Structures are given as structure tokens and as C-alpha cells.
Short mmCIF file of C-alpha atoms in Angstrom, two decimals:
data_model
loop_
_atom_site.label_atom_id
_atom_site.label_comp_id
_atom_site.label_asym_id
_atom_site.label_seq_id
_atom_site.Cartn_x
_atom_site.Cartn_y
_atom_site.Cartn_z
CA UNK A 1 51.03 16.01 -23.26
CA UNK A 2 50.44 19.74 -22.96
CA UNK A 3 50.17 21.53 -19.65
CA UNK A 4 46.47 22.12 -20.31
CA UNK A 5 45.87 18.41 -20.86
CA UNK A 6 47.86 17.54 -17.73
CA UNK A 7 45.66 19.82 -15.69
CA UNK A 8 42.48 18.44 -17.27
CA UNK A 9 43.61 14.87 -16.63
CA UNK A 10 44.32 15.61 -12.96
CA UNK A 11 40.91 17.26 -12.63
CA UNK A 12 39.27 14.31 -14.39
CA UNK A 13 40.34 11.88 -11.67
CA UNK A 14 40.20 14.37 -8.79
CA UNK A 15 36.41 14.42 -8.28
CA UNK A 16 35.78 10.73 -7.87
CA UNK A 17 39.05 10.21 -5.97
CA UNK A 18 37.83 12.74 -3.39
CA UNK A 19 34.39 11.14 -3.55
CA UNK A 20 35.78 7.71 -2.64
CA UNK A 21 37.93 9.21 0.13
CA UNK A 22 34.88 10.92 1.63
CA UNK A 23 32.93 7.66 1.36
CA UNK A 24 35.57 5.81 3.39
CA UNK A 25 35.71 8.68 5.92
CA UNK A 26 31.95 8.65 6.49
CA UNK A 27 31.91 4.86 6.71
CA UNK A 28 34.72 4.97 9.29
CA UNK A 29 33.02 7.70 11.36
CA UNK A 30 29.79 5.73 11.41
CA UNK A 31 31.55 2.54 12.55
CA UNK A 32 33.83 4.29 15.09
CA UNK A 33 30.89 6.21 16.55
CA UNK A 34 29.07 2.96 17.23
CA UNK A 35 32.16 1.12 18.50
CA UNK A 36 33.17 3.91 20.92
CA UNK A 37 29.63 4.99 21.81
CA UNK A 38 29.67 8.63 20.71
CA UNK A 39 25.98 8.81 21.63
CA UNK A 40 24.24 12.09 20.86
CA UNK A 41 27.42 13.50 19.26
CA UNK A 42 27.47 10.79 16.61
CA UNK A 43 24.79 12.27 14.32
CA UNK A 44 26.10 15.88 14.40
CA UNK A 45 29.61 14.59 13.64
CA UNK A 46 28.28 12.63 10.66
CA UNK A 47 26.32 15.64 9.40
CA UNK A 48 29.35 17.95 9.72
CA UNK A 49 31.52 15.37 7.92
CA UNK A 50 28.84 15.13 5.19
CA UNK A 51 28.82 18.88 4.62
CA UNK A 52 32.63 19.20 4.85
CA UNK A 53 33.05 16.32 2.36
CA UNK A 54 30.87 18.13 -0.15
CA UNK A 55 32.90 21.37 -0.05
CA UNK A 56 35.91 20.21 -2.14
CA UNK A 57 33.55 18.36 -4.47
CA UNK A 58 31.54 21.55 -4.95
CA UNK A 59 34.72 23.56 -5.62
CA UNK A 60 35.77 21.04 -8.27
CA UNK A 61 32.29 21.01 -9.80
CA UNK A 62 32.53 24.75 -10.40
CA UNK A 63 36.21 24.72 -11.42
CA UNK A 64 36.75 25.33 -15.13
CA UNK A 65 39.38 22.82 -16.29
CA UNK A 66 40.63 25.22 -18.97
CA UNK A 67 41.99 28.62 -18.02
CA UNK A 68 40.66 31.81 -19.63
CA UNK A 69 41.66 31.94 -23.26
CA UNK A 70 42.47 28.24 -23.52
CA UNK A 71 40.30 26.26 -25.93
CA UNK A 72 37.93 23.67 -24.54
CA UNK A 73 39.03 20.12 -25.30
CA UNK A 74 37.11 16.87 -24.94
CA UNK A 75 39.35 16.06 -21.96
CA UNK A 76 38.59 19.33 -20.18
CA UNK A 77 34.87 18.94 -20.88
CA UNK A 78 34.96 15.36 -19.53
CA UNK A 79 36.79 16.59 -16.40
CA UNK A 80 34.16 19.28 -15.78
CA UNK A 81 31.22 16.89 -16.08
CA UNK A 82 32.93 14.07 -14.17
CA UNK A 83 33.44 16.46 -11.25
CA UNK A 84 29.85 17.66 -11.43
CA UNK A 85 28.72 14.02 -11.42
CA UNK A 86 30.95 13.36 -8.37
CA UNK A 87 29.37 16.31 -6.54
CA UNK A 88 25.79 15.20 -7.26
CA UNK A 89 26.72 11.58 -6.42
CA UNK A 90 28.15 12.84 -3.12
CA UNK A 91 24.96 14.70 -2.19
CA UNK A 92 22.80 11.67 -2.99
CA UNK A 93 24.91 8.76 -1.80
CA UNK A 94 26.09 10.29 1.49
CA UNK A 95 22.68 11.76 2.36
CA UNK A 96 21.51 8.73 4.42
CA UNK A 97 24.22 9.42 7.05
CA UNK A 98 22.11 12.42 8.10
CA UNK A 99 19.04 10.36 9.02
CA UNK A 100 19.45 6.57 8.70
CA UNK A 101 20.00 4.51 11.85
CA UNK A 102 23.73 4.44 12.55
CA UNK A 103 24.00 1.89 15.35
CA UNK A 104 21.87 -1.00 16.52
CA UNK B 1 15.75 -24.12 -30.64
CA UNK B 2 15.98 -27.92 -30.99
CA UNK B 3 12.96 -29.96 -29.80
CA UNK B 4 15.10 -31.63 -27.12
CA UNK B 5 16.34 -28.30 -25.74
CA UNK B 6 12.83 -26.87 -25.86
CA UNK B 7 11.45 -29.86 -23.93
CA UNK B 8 14.24 -29.53 -21.36
CA UNK B 9 13.62 -25.79 -20.88
CA UNK B 10 9.86 -26.25 -20.54
CA UNK B 11 10.37 -29.25 -18.24
CA UNK B 12 12.73 -27.28 -15.99
CA UNK B 13 10.36 -24.32 -15.57
CA UNK B 14 8.26 -25.90 -12.76
CA UNK B 15 11.45 -26.64 -10.81
CA UNK B 16 12.52 -23.01 -11.10
CA UNK B 17 9.07 -21.80 -10.06
CA UNK B 18 9.11 -24.25 -7.15
CA UNK B 19 11.75 -21.98 -5.59
CA UNK B 20 8.97 -19.41 -5.00
CA UNK B 21 7.56 -21.40 -2.10
CA UNK B 22 8.75 -23.97 0.42
CA UNK B 23 10.42 -24.08 3.82
CA UNK B 24 13.38 -21.88 2.89
CA UNK B 25 11.79 -19.44 0.45
CA UNK B 26 12.21 -15.71 0.93
CA UNK B 27 9.29 -15.25 -1.49
CA UNK B 28 6.90 -17.00 0.90
CA UNK B 29 7.16 -14.61 3.88
CA UNK B 30 5.56 -15.53 7.21
CA UNK B 31 6.25 -12.35 9.15
CA UNK B 32 6.40 -8.54 8.72
CA UNK B 33 10.18 -8.36 8.32
CA UNK B 34 10.31 -11.14 5.76
CA UNK B 35 7.38 -9.42 4.00
CA UNK B 36 9.48 -6.24 3.71
CA UNK B 37 12.31 -8.18 2.11
CA UNK B 38 9.95 -9.97 -0.27
CA UNK B 39 8.38 -6.63 -1.21
CA UNK B 40 11.81 -5.18 -1.95
CA UNK B 41 12.56 -8.20 -4.13
CA UNK B 42 9.32 -7.70 -6.08
CA UNK B 43 9.97 -3.96 -6.50
CA UNK B 44 13.43 -4.79 -7.90
CA UNK B 45 12.00 -7.57 -10.08
CA UNK B 46 9.20 -5.51 -11.64
CA UNK B 47 11.52 -2.52 -12.00
CA UNK B 48 13.92 -4.67 -13.99
CA UNK B 49 11.06 -6.13 -16.07
CA UNK B 50 9.84 -2.64 -17.01
CA UNK B 51 13.37 -1.47 -17.89
CA UNK B 52 14.06 -4.61 -19.90
CA UNK B 53 10.79 -4.19 -21.81
CA UNK B 54 11.59 -0.53 -22.50
CA UNK B 55 15.03 -1.38 -23.86
CA UNK B 56 13.61 -4.20 -25.98
CA UNK B 57 10.96 -1.87 -27.44
CA UNK B 58 13.66 0.64 -28.37
CA UNK B 59 15.73 -2.19 -29.82
CA UNK B 60 12.74 -3.36 -31.85
CA UNK B 61 12.07 0.17 -33.12
CA UNK B 62 15.72 0.64 -34.05
CA UNK B 63 15.55 -2.45 -36.25
CA UNK B 64 12.08 -2.32 -37.73
CA UNK B 65 10.96 1.32 -37.44
CA UNK B 66 14.27 3.14 -37.64
CA UNK B 67 12.61 6.20 -39.19
CA UNK B 68 10.74 6.79 -35.91
CA UNK B 69 14.03 7.10 -34.00
CA UNK B 70 15.89 9.07 -36.68
CA UNK B 71 14.95 12.40 -35.09
CA UNK B 72 16.97 11.59 -31.93
CA UNK B 73 20.61 12.64 -31.94
CA UNK B 74 23.39 10.73 -30.12
CA UNK B 75 23.28 13.46 -27.44
CA UNK B 76 19.60 12.70 -26.82
CA UNK B 77 20.40 9.03 -26.25
CA UNK B 78 23.33 9.79 -23.94
CA UNK B 79 21.46 12.37 -21.83
CA UNK B 80 18.11 10.56 -21.90
CA UNK B 81 19.29 6.97 -21.64
CA UNK B 82 22.44 7.58 -19.63
CA UNK B 83 21.24 10.20 -17.14
CA UNK B 84 17.50 10.94 -17.15
CA UNK B 85 16.44 7.28 -17.19
CA UNK B 86 18.79 5.68 -14.59
CA UNK B 87 18.93 8.47 -11.97
CA UNK B 88 15.24 8.42 -10.93
CA UNK B 89 15.24 4.61 -11.13
CA UNK B 90 18.28 4.32 -8.84
CA UNK B 91 16.99 6.99 -6.43
CA UNK B 92 13.63 5.20 -6.23
CA UNK B 93 15.19 1.77 -5.66
CA UNK B 94 17.68 3.09 -3.09
CA UNK B 95 14.91 4.98 -1.30
CA UNK B 96 12.72 1.87 -1.20
CA UNK B 97 15.61 -0.21 0.15
CA UNK B 98 16.36 2.44 2.82
CA UNK B 99 12.76 2.74 4.03
CA UNK B 100 12.13 -1.01 4.07
CA UNK B 101 15.59 -1.71 5.53
CA UNK B 102 15.06 0.77 8.40
CA UNK B 103 11.91 -1.12 9.40
CA UNK B 104 13.93 -4.33 9.81
CA UNK B 105 16.18 -2.89 12.49
CA UNK B 106 15.67 -3.75 16.16
CA UNK B 107 14.75 -0.27 17.46
CA UNK B 108 14.17 -0.24 21.22
CA UNK B 109 13.91 -3.41 23.25
CA UNK B 110 11.83 -6.34 22.03
CA UNK B 111 9.91 -8.05 24.83
CA UNK B 112 11.90 -11.24 24.34
CA UNK B 113 15.62 -11.70 23.70
CA UNK B 114 17.11 -15.08 22.87
CA UNK B 115 20.83 -15.79 22.78
CA UNK B 116 22.20 -17.74 19.83
CA UNK B 117 25.66 -19.28 19.59
CA UNK B 118 26.77 -20.89 16.37
CA UNK B 119 29.58 -23.40 16.31
CA UNK B 120 30.75 -26.01 13.83
CA UNK B 121 28.14 -27.23 12.97
CA UNK B 122 25.30 -26.59 15.36
CA UNK B 123 23.17 -23.87 16.91
CA UNK B 124 22.67 -23.34 20.63
CA UNK B 125 19.83 -21.15 21.88
CA UNK B 126 19.56 -19.61 25.35
CA UNK B 127 16.27 -18.25 26.70
CA UNK B 128 16.05 -15.27 29.10
CA UNK B 129 15.52 -17.73 32.00
CA UNK B 130 18.95 -19.22 31.28
CA UNK B 131 17.67 -22.47 29.85
CA UNK B 132 19.39 -23.79 26.76
CA UNK B 133 17.48 -25.41 23.96
CA UNK B 134 18.47 -28.80 22.67
CA UNK B 135 18.26 -30.40 19.26
CA UNK B 136 18.61 -27.09 17.49
CA UNK B 137 15.01 -26.04 17.98
CA UNK B 138 14.08 -22.60 19.26
CA UNK B 139 10.60 -21.72 20.50
CA UNK B 140 9.13 -18.24 20.10
CA UNK B 141 5.73 -16.60 20.61
CA UNK B 142 3.84 -15.90 17.36
CA UNK B 143 2.77 -12.34 16.58
CA UNK B 144 5.49 -10.76 18.73
CA UNK B 145 8.90 -9.43 17.74
CA UNK B 146 11.80 -11.44 19.15
CA UNK B 147 15.42 -10.26 19.25
CA UNK B 148 18.09 -12.86 18.60
CA UNK B 149 21.53 -11.98 20.00
CA UNK B 150 23.88 -13.88 17.78
CA UNK B 151 27.49 -14.85 18.23
CA UNK B 152 29.82 -17.69 17.23
CA UNK B 153 32.27 -19.93 19.05
CA UNK B 154 34.74 -20.70 16.28
CA UNK B 155 34.37 -19.33 12.75
CA UNK B 156 31.95 -16.95 11.07
CA UNK B 157 28.51 -18.43 10.48
CA UNK B 158 25.31 -16.73 9.38
CA UNK B 159 21.89 -16.96 11.00
CA UNK B 160 19.05 -17.10 8.49
CA UNK B 161 15.36 -17.96 8.76
CA UNK B 162 14.23 -17.02 5.23
CA UNK B 163 10.48 -16.99 5.93
CA UNK B 164 10.86 -14.72 9.00
CA UNK B 165 13.47 -12.15 7.99
CA UNK B 166 16.94 -11.31 6.81
CA UNK B 167 20.21 -13.01 7.61
CA UNK B 168 22.95 -11.79 9.91
CA UNK B 169 26.51 -12.94 10.50
CA UNK B 170 27.45 -14.86 13.63
CA UNK B 171 30.93 -13.53 14.42
CA UNK B 172 33.22 -14.88 17.17
CA UNK B 173 33.69 -12.32 19.95
CA UNK B 174 30.92 -10.02 18.70
CA UNK B 175 27.15 -9.95 19.25
CA UNK B 176 24.88 -9.07 16.32
CA UNK B 177 21.17 -8.54 16.92
CA UNK B 178 18.39 -9.40 14.49
CA UNK B 179 14.67 -8.99 15.14
CA UNK B 180 12.33 -11.63 13.72
CA UNK B 181 8.60 -12.10 13.97
CA UNK B 182 6.24 -14.88 12.89
CA UNK B 183 2.66 -13.90 12.08
CA UNK B 184 1.22 -17.33 12.85
CA UNK B 185 2.16 -20.35 14.96
CA UNK B 186 4.11 -22.88 12.91
CA UNK B 187 7.48 -24.32 12.05
CA UNK B 188 10.03 -22.20 10.22
CA UNK B 189 13.34 -23.60 9.06
CA UNK B 190 16.61 -21.80 9.36
CA UNK B 191 20.08 -22.57 8.14
CA UNK B 192 23.64 -21.35 8.23
CA UNK B 193 24.09 -18.95 5.31
CA UNK B 194 27.88 -18.52 5.45
CA UNK B 195 30.08 -21.37 4.35
CA UNK B 196 31.76 -22.64 7.52
CA UNK B 197 33.31 -26.00 6.69
CA UNK B 198 32.36 -29.52 5.74
CA UNK B 199 29.25 -29.66 7.95
CA UNK B 200 27.86 -26.35 6.64
CA UNK B 201 25.21 -27.88 4.40
CA UNK B 202 23.57 -29.74 7.29
CA UNK B 203 23.71 -26.84 9.77
CA UNK B 204 19.95 -26.40 9.98
CA UNK B 205 17.74 -25.34 12.86
CA UNK B 206 14.02 -24.98 13.44
CA UNK B 207 12.00 -22.08 14.80
CA UNK B 208 8.74 -23.21 16.42
CA UNK B 209 6.26 -20.35 16.84
CA UNK B 210 3.51 -20.92 19.41
CA UNK B 211 0.47 -18.90 20.54
CA UNK B 212 1.80 -16.45 23.18
CA UNK B 213 -0.02 -18.13 26.09
CA UNK B 214 1.40 -21.54 25.12
CA UNK B 215 4.88 -20.05 24.88
CA UNK B 216 4.48 -18.34 28.28
CA UNK B 217 3.44 -21.66 29.82
CA UNK B 218 6.49 -23.36 28.27
CA UNK B 219 8.78 -20.75 29.79
CA UNK B 220 7.13 -21.11 33.19
CA UNK B 221 7.63 -24.85 33.04
CA UNK B 222 11.28 -24.08 32.40
CA UNK B 223 10.80 -26.04 29.23
CA UNK B 224 13.40 -24.41 27.07
CA UNK B 225 13.02 -27.37 24.85
#
């Protein structure tokens, strides 16, 4: 496998790997906040975690899998769009942590 | 289809439809929270019917009117069918579930809180005045939200009154709260909804909803049962 394909393959799995990590992080913060009674700090912490989680996803979504001069392959194109899908999925799926009831 | 199979299928239809009503039917709601859940079910059901019909129409066209679809390229199908079609559908369904789900939650304090302890294989209810109910019957006022504080003594059970609202786990060492409300006085059956051993299938209980003044009189008489 060429170096370009290696890089594209890593980028292909990077977006949704980060996405799932952020999902677990937000889930944990929501549960811990309720268990330990973070009170009025709970929501701001969740919102900050939401925004911070989206930063690496946004970077990946704008990252060109092939360097300047390298030809675009189906793998690099798949990596680019998989990462863009992960970013949009992050915005949508994590959004409820900013407003939905966290604790009962 | 063979005549025997056809007769069997047609004969079985009323039994399937019978699931739409009855003592333990979520599709026969008797309170606002159960109504939310039933509405969500219908939204999902009709959404799936529309999508199924759409796919079948395209399928039909592909077979019998293929010239009509010849102008679409594979990219059109992937973008249109794979992205443009499912994203709004999923956003709409998730949004509906979020809005309806939020309304189920016990925000603030309900006027009445009843303790529930599940154990193999029975339910024990405790009223605010400390009286325990017997014979697995719990009395509530109709037309008022009631919070049930649910826990378990041994294994995980699940508290479920399908005509009044959703189900919630009864977990040993932890209290879960669910808010239920009955629109009208009547009897509503509940059951354990988490397999908990050999007596699970008979772990029923009954919710008796009374006019508020009757319920208040029962509480004053210390008549938990």
C-alpha cells in the first residue's frame, strides 16, 4: 500500500472514531453531572464539551486526504466525505445535550 | 398463495388487530403521557408506510416503466436516495421523539408521590402517609399527575402501565421516577416488563384511578388499600 493510501485509510476511519469517542464523552459527562450534582455548571460543561468535540471533526472535514500534486483516489475521496459526514452527524446527534433535560 | 395459507392469514388478522386495544395496549392510551407515546408510534408507523410506498413505486417504475427512470444517473440515486431522502426523515423523527419524550419527564414536583418496590415477584406501594398497599393494587387520583418512585429489592424489574405511560426499570439500590396520569377514573393494568425469573409472567399489578375527592377521602381514612 502506498503512503498516500495509508494516509487516506487512516483519515477514512479517523472521523467516525473521533465521533464515537466524543459520543461516549458527552454521555459520561451527562451521567456524571447528574450523579455528582453539578447543578448549574452541568449545562455549560456539556455545551463546552459539545463545541470542543466538534473542533477535531471540523478539522478533519476540511482536511484534504491527498497532498498537493497527488492524484485523487476513490479511497481519498471516501475519506473526505466520511469525515464530512462525521462532522455533520456530530452537529446533529450531539445537539440535544445543549437543551434536552439532563437529569430527573 | 395456497387456499389453506390464505385462510390462515386472513383468520389471524383479527387476532393481530386485537393487539390495538385491551388492558395492556399502548395503542389505547388513557392519559396524556401514554397519548404522547401512542402519537410517536403512529408518526413512526405512517412515516414507514409512506417510505415503503415510495420505494415500492420506484420499484414498480424500474420494472414496468424503466424509460421514465433512465434519465437518473447512479449519482442521482446515491445522493437523492442515500442522503436527501433519509436525512430530513431522521431529523423529523428524532425531533418528534425529543419533543414528545421531554413532555414525559417529571419536571418539578407532582402533588402526589408514591413509592414502589419491586421484588420477586410482587409489587409493594407506599403512599405519602406511610401506608402500604396490599394485593398489588395502587390507588391514584384521576386527572392529576402522580410520581412513582421506583426501586427493587432483589433483581432488576421494570414498572409498566401501558395505558398510562412509558416503562422504567426498577433497579436495586437506585430510585427511578416516572410520572403517570389517568384521564378518567378506572382500572389500569400494569406488569413487570423486564424478565426477572420464573414468576415474571404473573408479576401484574393494578392501578385504580378515582375521582380526586374519593381518593382524598381514602387517604384520610388511612385506607392505603
